[in-house]
Amino acid sequence: MRVLLTGGTGYIGSHTAVALIDAGHQVTLLDNFANSKPTVLDRLSEITGVTMDFFEADVTDREAIDSVLAHRAFDAAIHFAAPKAVGESIARPLHYFNNGVGGTVTLLQAMDRRGIRNVVYSSSATVYGMSDELPFREDAPTEVINPYGRTKLMCEEILRDLRQSDERWNSIALRYFNPVGAHPSGLIGEDPQGVPANLMPFVAQVAVGRLPVLRIFGDDYPTPDGTGVRDYIHVMDLAEGHVAAVEHLATEPGHDVINLGTGNGISVLELVEAFERVAGVPIPTEVVGRRRGDGPASWADATKAGDVLGWTARRSLDEMVADAWRWQSQNPNGYPD
Ligand code: WQD
């Protein structure tokens, strides 16, 4: 199949591009480089041996999207392009609604004009909010706790309404838990702008000497060791889940919502211990107060992905850490400009 990846040079998008090529599909990438760098394109060619079509464009730019979709006969789109920082969404809600929701609508309208109506949407476990009914099943109540989460839930509901209005549309919203790690080549990986908000890239930057100490946001949670528990999933497992989803849409019509997680909860201290053990590098830590908006625990009920897509996460925490460390140690300052 020929698949358009919006946000294709981003962290999840670039790894999904590799998984799609590995699975024998053709890939076109679209990105505005708001949260990624052009170097990713060279790295993708090096890994796959394929030079993928690339368009620098913004999903809110109707004319640009129309011309990209006119370029090839696409079978489907995987829509990653959206701002994704929870804290930023609280400070800049209109930017999130315009890009996260408006960009999705612009893309879907352009796809409709071209008769391309299979779409996989990048959603997030953040839509489960702070519920303590664990593990999170897809039919669990959703709870919006920030504008970022609201954009994810709104786009899921847009896709559901679209399918109900026109059965030519087929869509799957994938709710990611905590993607971490990197392609085993170490050529692509997670390269957050500025100081990382997320745990794994922060730990990796402490390990490589870019940051001095990991501040642990609270060790007084009702969890086994008091630190926050999350469902960390290897980004290559996540990428393969997207391949399974877009292939599923080709033969199974409808709209669905599916968790992409391992079903296992790992604490901050457990992840730090694994990193020190696998990388052989000490990670200085300091316990500080809880981070506003954090819940104690989150992990997936991952059975539906197995039942519907025939996909399950298979890479271990040690593999996640080893691959994250290989990327970071080979690219201490991330991608070059
Ligand atoms: C994980 C754990 C922190 C950093 C976020 C988004 C979510 C999704 C994934 C997009 C928590 C602790 C972290 C640090 C720490 N993104 N921590 N010190 O918050 O579960 O999810 O990223 O879809 O929407 O909310 O991930 O990696 O930030 O935190 O102690 O410097 O690590 O308290 O327990 P989170 P995270």
PDB file of N, CA and C in Angstrom, residues 126-219:
ATOM      1  N   THR A 126      -3.679   9.682  27.323  1.00  0.00           N
ATOM      2  CA  THR A 126      -4.022  10.828  28.165  1.00  0.00           C
ATOM      3  C   THR A 126      -5.538  11.036  28.226  1.00  0.00           C
ATOM      4  N   VAL A 127      -6.263  10.459  27.244  1.00  0.00           N
ATOM      5  CA  VAL A 127      -7.727  10.627  27.241  1.00  0.00           C
ATOM      6  C   VAL A 127      -8.390   9.860  28.386  1.00  0.00           C
ATOM      7  N   TYR A 128      -7.624   8.958  29.047  1.00  0.00           N
ATOM      8  CA  TYR A 128      -8.195   8.241  30.204  1.00  0.00           C
ATOM      9  C   TYR A 128      -8.131   9.085  31.464  1.00  0.00           C
ATOM     10  N   GLY A 129      -7.425  10.207  31.390  1.00  0.00           N
ATOM     11  CA  GLY A 129      -7.378  11.121  32.526  1.00  0.00           C
ATOM     12  C   GLY A 129      -6.736  10.487  33.753  1.00  0.00           C
ATOM     13  N   MET A 130      -7.253  10.823  34.914  1.00  0.00           N
ATOM     14  CA  MET A 130      -6.600  10.409  36.162  1.00  0.00           C
ATOM     15  C   MET A 130      -7.344   9.231  36.796  1.00  0.00           C
ATOM     16  N   SER A 131      -8.101   8.507  35.994  1.00  0.00           N
ATOM     17  CA  SER A 131      -8.878   7.400  36.556  1.00  0.00           C
ATOM     18  C   SER A 131      -7.956   6.406  37.263  1.00  0.00           C
ATOM     19  N   ASP A 132      -8.496   5.772  38.321  1.00  0.00           N
ATOM     20  CA  ASP A 132      -7.680   4.739  38.985  1.00  0.00           C
ATOM     21  C   ASP A 132      -8.228   3.345  38.689  1.00  0.00           C
ATOM     22  N   GLU A 133      -9.107   3.263  37.698  1.00  0.00           N
ATOM     23  CA  GLU A 133      -9.650   1.961  37.251  1.00  0.00           C
ATOM     24  C   GLU A 133      -8.662   1.326  36.279  1.00  0.00           C
ATOM     25  N   LEU A 134      -7.639   0.668  36.785  1.00  0.00           N
ATOM     26  CA  LEU A 134      -6.577   0.121  35.927  1.00  0.00           C
ATOM     27  C   LEU A 134      -6.743  -1.384  35.767  1.00  0.00           C
ATOM     28  N   PRO A 135      -6.280  -1.974  34.667  1.00  0.00           N
ATOM     29  CA  PRO A 135      -5.699  -1.321  33.487  1.00  0.00           C
ATOM     30  C   PRO A 135      -6.772  -0.620  32.671  1.00  0.00           C
ATOM     31  N   PHE A 136      -6.361   0.361  31.859  1.00  0.00           N
ATOM     32  CA  PHE A 136      -7.306   1.123  31.045  1.00  0.00           C
ATOM     33  C   PHE A 136      -7.751   0.273  29.861  1.00  0.00           C
ATOM     34  N   ARG A 137      -9.085   0.045  29.778  1.00  0.00           N
ATOM     35  CA  ARG A 137      -9.669  -0.612  28.595  1.00  0.00           C
ATOM     36  C   ARG A 137     -10.218   0.467  27.671  1.00  0.00           C
ATOM     37  N   GLU A 138     -10.328   0.164  26.400  1.00  0.00           N
ATOM     38  CA  GLU A 138     -10.783   1.159  25.422  1.00  0.00           C
ATOM     39  C   GLU A 138     -12.206   1.647  25.715  1.00  0.00           C
ATOM     40  N   ASP A 139     -13.007   0.816  26.421  1.00  0.00           N
ATOM     41  CA  ASP A 139     -14.384   1.256  26.724  1.00  0.00           C
ATOM     42  C   ASP A 139     -14.458   1.955  28.077  1.00  0.00           C
ATOM     43  N   ALA A 140     -13.302   2.250  28.672  1.00  0.00           N
ATOM     44  CA  ALA A 140     -13.302   2.986  29.947  1.00  0.00           C
ATOM     45  C   ALA A 140     -13.771   4.419  29.709  1.00  0.00           C
ATOM     46  N   PRO A 141     -14.333   5.046  30.763  1.00  0.00           N
ATOM     47  CA  PRO A 141     -14.721   6.445  30.593  1.00  0.00           C
ATOM     48  C   PRO A 141     -13.497   7.294  30.259  1.00  0.00           C
ATOM     49  N   THR A 142     -13.695   8.295  29.396  1.00  0.00           N
ATOM     50  CA  THR A 142     -12.584   9.204  29.084  1.00  0.00           C
ATOM     51  C   THR A 142     -12.745  10.447  29.961  1.00  0.00           C
ATOM     52  N   GLU A 143     -11.605  11.108  30.204  1.00  0.00           N
ATOM     53  CA  GLU A 143     -11.643  12.287  31.067  1.00  0.00           C
ATOM     54  C   GLU A 143     -10.607  13.276  30.563  1.00  0.00           C
ATOM     55  N   VAL A 144     -11.057  14.432  30.097  1.00  0.00           N
ATOM     56  CA  VAL A 144     -10.116  15.409  29.554  1.00  0.00           C
ATOM     57  C   VAL A 144      -9.511  16.212  30.707  1.00  0.00           C
ATOM     58  N   ILE A 145      -8.195  16.221  30.788  1.00  0.00           N
ATOM     59  CA  ILE A 145      -7.545  16.934  31.901  1.00  0.00           C
ATOM     60  C   ILE A 145      -6.642  18.058  31.412  1.00  0.00           C
ATOM     61  N   ASN A 146      -6.576  18.240  30.067  1.00  0.00           N
ATOM     62  CA  ASN A 146      -5.805  19.378  29.529  1.00  0.00           C
ATOM     63  C   ASN A 146      -6.174  19.561  28.060  1.00  0.00           C
ATOM     64  N   PRO A 147      -5.879  20.723  27.488  1.00  0.00           N
ATOM     65  CA  PRO A 147      -6.273  20.962  26.090  1.00  0.00           C
ATOM     66  C   PRO A 147      -5.668  19.947  25.114  1.00  0.00           C
ATOM     67  N   TYR A 148      -4.458  19.466  25.399  1.00  0.00           N
ATOM     68  CA  TYR A 148      -3.848  18.454  24.521  1.00  0.00           C
ATOM     69  C   TYR A 148      -4.744  17.218  24.485  1.00  0.00           C
ATOM     70  N   GLY A 149      -5.146  16.760  25.671  1.00  0.00           N
ATOM     71  CA  GLY A 149      -6.011  15.573  25.736  1.00  0.00           C
ATOM     72  C   GLY A 149      -7.334  15.825  25.047  1.00  0.00           C
ATOM     73  N   ARG A 150      -7.824  17.078  25.151  1.00  0.00           N
ATOM     74  CA  ARG A 150      -9.088  17.401  24.504  1.00  0.00           C
ATOM     75  C   ARG A 150      -8.963  17.314  22.991  1.00  0.00           C
ATOM     76  N   THR A 151      -7.845  17.753  22.447  1.00  0.00           N
ATOM     77  CA  THR A 151      -7.683  17.664  20.976  1.00  0.00           C
ATOM     78  C   THR A 151      -7.690  16.210  20.536  1.00  0.00           C
ATOM     79  N   LYS A 152      -7.091  15.340  21.337  1.00  0.00           N
ATOM     80  CA  LYS A 152      -7.034  13.920  20.974  1.00  0.00           C
ATOM     81  C   LYS A 152      -8.434  13.312  20.990  1.00  0.00           C
ATOM     82  N   LEU A 153      -9.191  13.631  22.052  1.00  0.00           N
ATOM     83  CA  LEU A 153     -10.541  13.073  22.155  1.00  0.00           C
ATOM     84  C   LEU A 153     -11.444  13.652  21.069  1.00  0.00           C
ATOM     85  N   MET A 154     -11.320  14.950  20.787  1.00  0.00           N
ATOM     86  CA  MET A 154     -12.148  15.585  19.745  1.00  0.00           C
ATOM     87  C   MET A 154     -11.894  14.940  18.390  1.00  0.00           C
ATOM     88  N   CYS A 155     -10.634  14.664  18.085  1.00  0.00           N
ATOM     89  CA  CYS A 155     -10.319  14.058  16.782  1.00  0.00           C
ATOM     90  C   CYS A 155     -10.822  12.628  16.704  1.00  0.00           C
ATOM     91  N   GLU A 156     -10.776  11.892  17.825  1.00  0.00           N
ATOM     92  CA  GLU A 156     -11.364  10.553  17.832  1.00  0.00           C
ATOM     93  C   GLU A 156     -12.860  10.644  17.507  1.00  0.00           C
ATOM     94  N   GLU A 157     -13.521  11.615  18.108  1.00  0.00           N
ATOM     95  CA  GLU A 157     -14.972  11.738  17.912  1.00  0.00           C
ATOM     96  C   GLU A 157     -15.309  12.227  16.510  1.00  0.00           C
ATOM     97  N   ILE A 158     -14.440  13.046  15.927  1.00  0.00           N
ATOM     98  CA  ILE A 158     -14.633  13.477  14.531  1.00  0.00           C
ATOM     99  C   ILE A 158     -14.589  12.251  13.619  1.00  0.00           C
ATOM    100  N   LEU A 159     -13.633  11.364  13.857  1.00  0.00           N
ATOM    101  CA  LEU A 159     -13.520  10.167  13.020  1.00  0.00           C
ATOM    102  C   LEU A 159     -14.733   9.256  13.194  1.00  0.00           C
ATOM    103  N   ARG A 160     -15.221   9.159  14.409  1.00  0.00           N
ATOM    104  CA  ARG A 160     -16.400   8.317  14.664  1.00  0.00           C
ATOM    105  C   ARG A 160     -17.624   8.903  13.952  1.00  0.00           C
ATOM    106  N   ASP A 161     -17.798  10.215  14.048  1.00  0.00           N
ATOM    107  CA  ASP A 161     -18.936  10.875  13.374  1.00  0.00           C
ATOM    108  C   ASP A 161     -18.817  10.724  11.858  1.00  0.00           C
ATOM    109  N   LEU A 162     -17.586  10.813  11.364  1.00  0.00           N
ATOM    110  CA  LEU A 162     -17.358  10.725   9.911  1.00  0.00           C
ATOM    111  C   LEU A 162     -17.781   9.350   9.392  1.00  0.00           C
ATOM    112  N   ARG A 163     -17.422   8.314  10.157  1.00  0.00           N
ATOM    113  CA  ARG A 163     -17.794   6.957   9.751  1.00  0.00           C
ATOM    114  C   ARG A 163     -19.316   6.800   9.783  1.00  0.00           C
ATOM    115  N   GLN A 164     -19.945   7.386  10.813  1.00  0.00           N
ATOM    116  CA  GLN A 164     -21.406   7.270  10.920  1.00  0.00           C
ATOM    117  C   GLN A 164     -22.111   8.016   9.785  1.00  0.00           C
ATOM    118  N   SER A 165     -21.468   9.091   9.285  1.00  0.00           N
ATOM    119  CA  SER A 165     -22.127   9.885   8.223  1.00  0.00           C
ATOM    120  C   SER A 165     -21.859   9.294   6.843  1.00  0.00           C
ATOM    121  N   ASP A 166     -20.716   8.584   6.725  1.00  0.00           N
ATOM    122  CA  ASP A 166     -20.330   8.106   5.381  1.00  0.00           C
ATOM    123  C   ASP A 166     -19.508   6.831   5.549  1.00  0.00           C
ATOM    124  N   GLU A 167     -20.130   5.715   5.226  1.00  0.00           N
ATOM    125  CA  GLU A 167     -19.491   4.419   5.495  1.00  0.00           C
ATOM    126  C   GLU A 167     -18.335   4.112   4.551  1.00  0.00           C
ATOM    127  N   ARG A 168     -18.000   5.072   3.687  1.00  0.00           N
ATOM    128  CA  ARG A 168     -16.789   4.876   2.876  1.00  0.00           C
ATOM    129  C   ARG A 168     -15.544   5.158   3.715  1.00  0.00           C
ATOM    130  N   TRP A 169     -15.728   5.856   4.877  1.00  0.00           N
ATOM    131  CA  TRP A 169     -14.594   6.159   5.764  1.00  0.00           C
ATOM    132  C   TRP A 169     -14.275   4.981   6.668  1.00  0.00           C
ATOM    133  N   ASN A 170     -12.977   4.711   6.832  1.00  0.00           N
ATOM    134  CA  ASN A 170     -12.525   3.666   7.747  1.00  0.00           C
ATOM    135  C   ASN A 170     -11.382   4.236   8.571  1.00  0.00           C
ATOM    136  N   SER A 171     -11.458   4.088   9.885  1.00  0.00           N
ATOM    137  CA  SER A 171     -10.444   4.735  10.741  1.00  0.00           C
ATOM    138  C   SER A 171     -10.190   3.926  12.002  1.00  0.00           C
ATOM    139  N   ILE A 172      -8.955   4.066  12.486  1.00  0.00           N
ATOM    140  CA  ILE A 172      -8.582   3.502  13.786  1.00  0.00           C
ATOM    141  C   ILE A 172      -7.822   4.582  14.540  1.00  0.00           C
ATOM    142  N   ALA A 173      -8.257   4.877  15.765  1.00  0.00           N
ATOM    143  CA  ALA A 173      -7.526   5.789  16.641  1.00  0.00           C
ATOM    144  C   ALA A 173      -6.677   4.926  17.572  1.00  0.00           C
ATOM    145  N   LEU A 174      -5.379   5.142  17.548  1.00  0.00           N
ATOM    146  CA  LEU A 174      -4.465   4.359  18.388  1.00  0.00           C
ATOM    147  C   LEU A 174      -4.098   5.182  19.611  1.00  0.00           C
ATOM    148  N   ARG A 175      -4.427   4.674  20.790  1.00  0.00           N
ATOM    149  CA  ARG A 175      -4.129   5.375  22.047  1.00  0.00           C
ATOM    150  C   ARG A 175      -2.785   4.870  22.565  1.00  0.00           C
ATOM    151  N   TYR A 176      -1.756   5.751  22.385  1.00  0.00           N
ATOM    152  CA  TYR A 176      -0.403   5.388  22.816  1.00  0.00           C
ATOM    153  C   TYR A 176      -0.280   5.521  24.328  1.00  0.00           C
ATOM    154  N   PHE A 177       0.440   4.607  24.924  1.00  0.00           N
ATOM    155  CA  PHE A 177       0.810   4.807  26.326  1.00  0.00           C
ATOM    156  C   PHE A 177       2.132   5.571  26.340  1.00  0.00           C
ATOM    157  N   ASN A 178       3.213   5.021  26.819  1.00  0.00           N
ATOM    158  CA  ASN A 178       4.432   5.857  26.874  1.00  0.00           C
ATOM    159  C   ASN A 178       5.509   5.343  25.931  1.00  0.00           C
ATOM    160  N   PRO A 179       5.577   5.855  24.715  1.00  0.00           N
ATOM    161  CA  PRO A 179       6.568   5.379  23.750  1.00  0.00           C
ATOM    162  C   PRO A 179       7.978   5.777  24.174  1.00  0.00           C
ATOM    163  N   VAL A 180       8.907   4.821  24.111  1.00  0.00           N
ATOM    164  CA  VAL A 180      10.310   5.093  24.472  1.00  0.00           C
ATOM    165  C   VAL A 180      11.219   4.253  23.580  1.00  0.00           C
ATOM    166  N   GLY A 181      12.510   4.535  23.650  1.00  0.00           N
ATOM    167  CA  GLY A 181      13.476   3.742  22.900  1.00  0.00           C
ATOM    168  C   GLY A 181      13.722   4.314  21.520  1.00  0.00           C
ATOM    169  N   ALA A 182      14.348   3.509  20.670  1.00  0.00           N
ATOM    170  CA  ALA A 182      14.789   3.981  19.354  1.00  0.00           C
ATOM    171  C   ALA A 182      15.015   2.777  18.446  1.00  0.00           C
ATOM    172  N   HIS A 183      15.108   3.039  17.154  1.00  0.00           N
ATOM    173  CA  HIS A 183      15.468   1.989  16.205  1.00  0.00           C
ATOM    174  C   HIS A 183      16.833   1.410  16.602  1.00  0.00           C
ATOM    175  N   PRO A 184      17.012   0.097  16.549  1.00  0.00           N
ATOM    176  CA  PRO A 184      18.262  -0.521  17.035  1.00  0.00           C
ATOM    177  C   PRO A 184      19.529  -0.045  16.325  1.00  0.00           C
ATOM    178  N   SER A 185      19.385   0.598  15.166  1.00  0.00           N
ATOM    179  CA  SER A 185      20.584   1.118  14.488  1.00  0.00           C
ATOM    180  C   SER A 185      21.183   2.313  15.244  1.00  0.00           C
ATOM    181  N   GLY A 186      20.353   2.961  16.065  1.00  0.00           N
ATOM    182  CA  GLY A 186      20.819   4.177  16.749  1.00  0.00           C
ATOM    183  C   GLY A 186      20.851   5.391  15.836  1.00  0.00           C
ATOM    184  N   LEU A 187      20.318   5.247  14.614  1.00  0.00           N
ATOM    185  CA  LEU A 187      20.352   6.355  13.648  1.00  0.00           C
ATOM    186  C   LEU A 187      19.172   7.314  13.806  1.00  0.00           C
ATOM    187  N   ILE A 188      18.061   6.803  14.330  1.00  0.00           N
ATOM    188  CA  ILE A 188      16.893   7.653  14.617  1.00  0.00           C
ATOM    189  C   ILE A 188      16.481   7.395  16.047  1.00  0.00           C
ATOM    190  N   GLY A 189      15.871   8.403  16.653  1.00  0.00           N
ATOM    191  CA  GLY A 189      15.461   8.265  18.051  1.00  0.00           C
ATOM    192  C   GLY A 189      14.690   9.495  18.503  1.00  0.00           C
ATOM    193  N   GLU A 190      14.493   9.566  19.826  1.00  0.00           N
ATOM    194  CA  GLU A 190      13.713  10.665  20.398  1.00  0.00           C
ATOM    195  C   GLU A 190      14.617  11.860  20.641  1.00  0.00           C
ATOM    196  N   ASP A 191      14.276  12.999  20.064  1.00  0.00           N
ATOM    197  CA  ASP A 191      15.136  14.181  20.125  1.00  0.00           C
ATOM    198  C   ASP A 191      14.292  15.398  20.491  1.00  0.00           C
ATOM    199  N   PRO A 192      13.829  15.451  21.759  1.00  0.00           N
ATOM    200  CA  PRO A 192      12.939  16.556  22.151  1.00  0.00           C
ATOM    201  C   PRO A 192      13.657  17.905  22.060  1.00  0.00           C
ATOM    202  N   GLN A 193      12.885  18.924  21.739  1.00  0.00           N
ATOM    203  CA  GLN A 193      13.460  20.277  21.707  1.00  0.00           C
ATOM    204  C   GLN A 193      13.629  20.763  23.151  1.00  0.00           C
ATOM    205  N   GLY A 194      14.756  21.364  23.452  1.00  0.00           N
ATOM    206  CA  GLY A 194      14.961  21.906  24.795  1.00  0.00           C
ATOM    207  C   GLY A 194      15.087  20.799  25.832  1.00  0.00           C
ATOM    208  N   VAL A 195      14.837  21.134  27.088  1.00  0.00           N
ATOM    209  CA  VAL A 195      14.960  20.156  28.177  1.00  0.00           C
ATOM    210  C   VAL A 195      13.788  19.172  28.085  1.00  0.00           C
ATOM    211  N   PRO A 196      14.058  17.877  28.044  1.00  0.00           N
ATOM    212  CA  PRO A 196      12.967  16.910  27.872  1.00  0.00           C
ATOM    213  C   PRO A 196      11.946  16.983  29.005  1.00  0.00           C
ATOM    214  N   ALA A 197      10.668  16.890  28.643  1.00  0.00           N
ATOM    215  CA  ALA A 197       9.624  16.806  29.663  1.00  0.00           C
ATOM    216  C   ALA A 197       9.444  15.352  30.095  1.00  0.00           C
ATOM    217  N   ASN A 198       9.721  14.430  29.158  1.00  0.00           N
ATOM    218  CA  ASN A 198       9.443  13.021  29.416  1.00  0.00           C
ATOM    219  C   ASN A 198      10.631  12.308  30.063  1.00  0.00           C
ATOM    220  N   LEU A 199      10.314  11.243  30.798  1.00  0.00           N
ATOM    221  CA  LEU A 199      11.301  10.573  31.634  1.00  0.00           C
ATOM    222  C   LEU A 199      12.466   9.968  30.867  1.00  0.00           C
ATOM    223  N   MET A 200      12.191   9.123  29.872  1.00  0.00           N
ATOM    224  CA  MET A 200      13.288   8.373  29.226  1.00  0.00           C
ATOM    225  C   MET A 200      14.304   9.297  28.556  1.00  0.00           C
ATOM    226  N   PRO A 201      13.873  10.264  27.745  1.00  0.00           N
ATOM    227  CA  PRO A 201      14.886  11.138  27.151  1.00  0.00           C
ATOM    228  C   PRO A 201      15.641  11.948  28.206  1.00  0.00           C
ATOM    229  N   PHE A 202      14.989  12.270  29.290  1.00  0.00           N
ATOM    230  CA  PHE A 202      15.689  13.012  30.350  1.00  0.00           C
ATOM    231  C   PHE A 202      16.776  12.123  30.967  1.00  0.00           C
ATOM    232  N   VAL A 203      16.410  10.880  31.277  1.00  0.00           N
ATOM    233  CA  VAL A 203      17.397   9.943  31.836  1.00  0.00           C
ATOM    234  C   VAL A 203      18.557   9.750  30.866  1.00  0.00           C
ATOM    235  N   ALA A 204      18.230   9.609  29.578  1.00  0.00           N
ATOM    236  CA  ALA A 204      19.277   9.386  28.562  1.00  0.00           C
ATOM    237  C   ALA A 204      20.213  10.587  28.493  1.00  0.00           C
ATOM    238  N   GLN A 205      19.670  11.798  28.654  1.00  0.00           N
ATOM    239  CA  GLN A 205      20.525  12.991  28.595  1.00  0.00           C
ATOM    240  C   GLN A 205      21.351  13.155  29.876  1.00  0.00           C
ATOM    241  N   VAL A 206      20.850  12.630  30.989  1.00  0.00           N
ATOM    242  CA  VAL A 206      21.691  12.603  32.207  1.00  0.00           C
ATOM    243  C   VAL A 206      22.832  11.611  31.973  1.00  0.00           C
ATOM    244  N   ALA A 207      22.475  10.446  31.408  1.00  0.00           N
ATOM    245  CA  ALA A 207      23.489   9.392  31.189  1.00  0.00           C
ATOM    246  C   ALA A 207      24.598   9.868  30.271  1.00  0.00           C
ATOM    247  N   VAL A 208      24.243  10.681  29.273  1.00  0.00           N
ATOM    248  CA  VAL A 208      25.269  11.103  28.295  1.00  0.00           C
ATOM    249  C   VAL A 208      25.971  12.387  28.760  1.00  0.00           C
ATOM    250  N   GLY A 209      25.534  12.926  29.897  1.00  0.00           N
ATOM    251  CA  GLY A 209      26.232  14.086  30.469  1.00  0.00           C
ATOM    252  C   GLY A 209      25.675  15.430  30.052  1.00  0.00           C
ATOM    253  N   ARG A 210      24.548  15.433  29.334  1.00  0.00           N
ATOM    254  CA  ARG A 210      23.955  16.720  28.937  1.00  0.00           C
ATOM    255  C   ARG A 210      23.215  17.368  30.102  1.00  0.00           C
ATOM    256  N   LEU A 211      22.688  16.540  31.020  1.00  0.00           N
ATOM    257  CA  LEU A 211      21.950  17.063  32.178  1.00  0.00           C
ATOM    258  C   LEU A 211      22.568  16.483  33.439  1.00  0.00           C
ATOM    259  N   PRO A 212      22.569  17.206  34.542  1.00  0.00           N
ATOM    260  CA  PRO A 212      23.306  16.763  35.728  1.00  0.00           C
ATOM    261  C   PRO A 212      22.607  15.713  36.591  1.00  0.00           C
ATOM    262  N   VAL A 213      21.283  15.840  36.699  1.00  0.00           N
ATOM    263  CA  VAL A 213      20.582  14.974  37.660  1.00  0.00           C
ATOM    264  C   VAL A 213      19.131  14.785  37.224  1.00  0.00           C
ATOM    265  N   LEU A 214      18.586  13.620  37.515  1.00  0.00           N
ATOM    266  CA  LEU A 214      17.156  13.375  37.250  1.00  0.00           C
ATOM    267  C   LEU A 214      16.362  13.764  38.492  1.00  0.00           C
ATOM    268  N   ARG A 215      15.441  14.666  38.327  1.00  0.00           N
ATOM    269  CA  ARG A 215      14.541  15.013  39.442  1.00  0.00           C
ATOM    270  C   ARG A 215      13.354  14.062  39.346  1.00  0.00           C
ATOM    271  N   ILE A 216      13.161  13.315  40.429  1.00  0.00           N
ATOM    272  CA  ILE A 216      12.036  12.371  40.473  1.00  0.00           C
ATOM    273  C   ILE A 216      10.840  13.108  41.064  1.00  0.00           C
ATOM    274  N   PHE A 217       9.777  13.198  40.266  1.00  0.00           N
ATOM    275  CA  PHE A 217       8.627  14.010  40.685  1.00  0.00           C
ATOM    276  C   PHE A 217       7.724  13.232  41.652  1.00  0.00           C
ATOM    277  N   GLY A 218       8.194  13.136  42.874  1.00  0.00           N
ATOM    278  CA  GLY A 218       7.382  12.527  43.927  1.00  0.00           C
ATOM    279  C   GLY A 218       7.685  11.059  44.136  1.00  0.00           C
ATOM    280  N   ASP A 219       7.844  10.667  45.386  1.00  0.00           N
ATOM    281  CA  ASP A 219       8.004   9.236  45.713  1.00  0.00           C
ATOM    282  C   ASP A 219       7.027   8.848  46.806  1.00  0.00           C
TER     283      ASP A 219
END
